[in-house]
């Protein structure tokens, strides 16, 4: 995947959910987004394979913008921009 793109994105907040399992990563992502301002970017790190579909689905359903996603053998990285 394109790791260079993630280096150019400057998140306003970071949420490390490595070691947490469903539904905690998507639940805490939702909580953090609610605290943020429109246009803020949240970086979410996770290692639960289920988090990929959960977070992508939640972002789509809520209308926020998944501006970057990267998956390696051991981790997932999301950059989500808060919309509305």
mmCIF file of C-alpha atoms in Angstrom:
data_model
loop_
_atom_site.group_PDB
_atom_site.id
_atom_site.type_symbol
_atom_site.label_atom_id
_atom_site.label_comp_id
_atom_site.label_asym_id
_atom_site.label_seq_id
_atom_site.Cartn_x
_atom_site.Cartn_y
_atom_site.Cartn_z
ATOM 1 C CA UNK A 1 0.000 0.000 0.000
ATOM 2 C CA UNK A 2 0.973 3.651 -0.342
ATOM 3 C CA UNK A 3 2.591 4.450 3.014
ATOM 4 C CA UNK A 4 4.015 7.738 1.716
ATOM 5 C CA UNK A 5 0.525 9.239 1.498
ATOM 6 C CA UNK A 6 -0.095 8.586 5.195
ATOM 7 C CA UNK A 7 3.089 10.486 6.075
ATOM 8 C CA UNK A 8 1.729 13.594 4.336
ATOM 9 C CA UNK A 9 -1.539 13.538 6.331
ATOM 10 C CA UNK A 10 -1.359 15.364 9.649
ATOM 11 C CA UNK A 11 -4.071 14.006 11.966
ATOM 12 C CA UNK A 12 -5.548 16.257 14.632
ATOM 13 C CA UNK A 13 -6.163 13.266 16.906
ATOM 14 C CA UNK A 14 -4.923 9.691 17.163
ATOM 15 C CA UNK A 15 -6.712 6.683 18.629
ATOM 16 C CA UNK A 16 -4.673 3.532 19.288
ATOM 17 C CA UNK A 17 -7.081 0.602 19.402
ATOM 18 C CA UNK A 18 -4.451 -2.126 19.011
ATOM 19 C CA UNK A 19 -5.244 -4.909 21.459
ATOM 20 C CA UNK A 20 -8.976 -4.104 21.537
ATOM 21 C CA UNK A 21 -11.617 -6.235 19.855
ATOM 22 C CA UNK A 22 -15.077 -5.761 18.369
ATOM 23 C CA UNK A 23 -17.040 -3.652 19.068
ATOM 24 C CA UNK A 24 -14.564 -1.472 21.008
ATOM 25 C CA UNK A 25 -12.602 0.017 18.030
ATOM 26 C CA UNK A 26 -15.700 1.288 16.208
ATOM 27 C CA UNK A 27 -17.371 2.368 19.462
ATOM 28 C CA UNK A 28 -14.377 4.455 20.557
ATOM 29 C CA UNK A 29 -13.906 5.833 17.030
ATOM 30 C CA UNK A 30 -17.505 7.048 17.141
ATOM 31 C CA UNK A 31 -16.989 8.610 20.577
ATOM 32 C CA UNK A 32 -13.847 10.452 19.478
ATOM 33 C CA UNK A 33 -15.418 11.756 16.246
ATOM 34 C CA UNK A 34 -18.307 13.205 18.288
ATOM 35 C CA UNK A 35 -15.787 15.263 20.298
ATOM 36 C CA UNK A 36 -14.056 16.657 17.194
ATOM 37 C CA UNK A 37 -14.767 19.697 15.001
ATOM 38 C CA UNK A 38 -15.805 19.474 11.358
ATOM 39 C CA UNK A 39 -12.755 19.007 9.155
ATOM 40 C CA UNK A 40 -10.621 17.461 11.920
ATOM 41 C CA UNK A 41 -8.774 14.277 11.003
ATOM 42 C CA UNK A 42 -8.657 11.212 13.248
ATOM 43 C CA UNK A 43 -5.997 8.532 12.885
ATOM 44 C CA UNK A 44 -7.172 5.124 14.113
ATOM 45 C CA UNK A 45 -4.767 2.221 14.601
ATOM 46 C CA UNK A 46 -6.240 -1.238 15.109
ATOM 47 C CA UNK A 47 -5.237 -4.889 14.912
ATOM 48 C CA UNK A 48 -8.627 -6.612 15.137
ATOM 49 C CA UNK A 49 -9.357 -7.881 11.598
ATOM 50 C CA UNK A 50 -13.085 -7.232 12.128
ATOM 51 C CA UNK A 51 -12.319 -3.523 12.660
ATOM 52 C CA UNK A 52 -11.623 -3.095 8.937
ATOM 53 C CA UNK A 53 -15.201 -3.780 7.881
ATOM 54 C CA UNK A 54 -16.751 -2.290 11.040
ATOM 55 C CA UNK A 55 -15.006 1.063 10.760
ATOM 56 C CA UNK A 56 -15.340 1.320 6.972
ATOM 57 C CA UNK A 57 -19.058 0.556 7.242
ATOM 58 C CA UNK A 58 -19.560 3.033 10.095
ATOM 59 C CA UNK A 59 -17.733 5.804 8.191
ATOM 60 C CA UNK A 60 -19.877 5.235 5.104
ATOM 61 C CA UNK A 61 -23.114 5.098 7.121
ATOM 62 C CA UNK A 62 -22.356 8.303 9.034
ATOM 63 C CA UNK A 63 -21.146 10.344 6.045
ATOM 64 C CA UNK A 64 -17.621 11.002 7.277
ATOM 65 C CA UNK A 65 -14.699 10.720 4.846
ATOM 66 C CA UNK A 66 -12.212 7.834 4.957
ATOM 67 C CA UNK A 67 -9.286 9.687 3.397
ATOM 68 C CA UNK A 68 -6.711 6.925 3.845
ATOM 69 C CA UNK A 69 -6.641 3.231 4.745
ATOM 70 C CA UNK A 70 -3.677 0.886 4.993
ATOM 71 C CA UNK A 71 -3.607 -2.775 5.953
ATOM 72 C CA UNK A 72 -0.499 -4.767 6.844
ATOM 73 C CA UNK A 73 -0.157 -8.281 8.229
ATOM 74 C CA UNK A 74 -0.480 -7.024 11.792
ATOM 75 C CA UNK A 75 -2.266 -3.689 11.738
ATOM 76 C CA UNK A 76 -4.866 -1.413 10.217
ATOM 77 C CA UNK A 77 -4.527 2.349 9.840
ATOM 78 C CA UNK A 78 -7.436 4.661 9.085
ATOM 79 C CA UNK A 79 -7.514 8.425 8.573
ATOM 80 C CA UNK A 80 -11.069 9.713 8.968
ATOM 81 C CA UNK A 81 -12.120 13.304 8.313
ATOM 82 C CA UNK A 82 -15.121 14.463 10.315
ATOM 83 C CA UNK A 83 -17.882 15.770 8.044
ATOM 84 C CA UNK A 84 -20.988 17.647 9.338
#
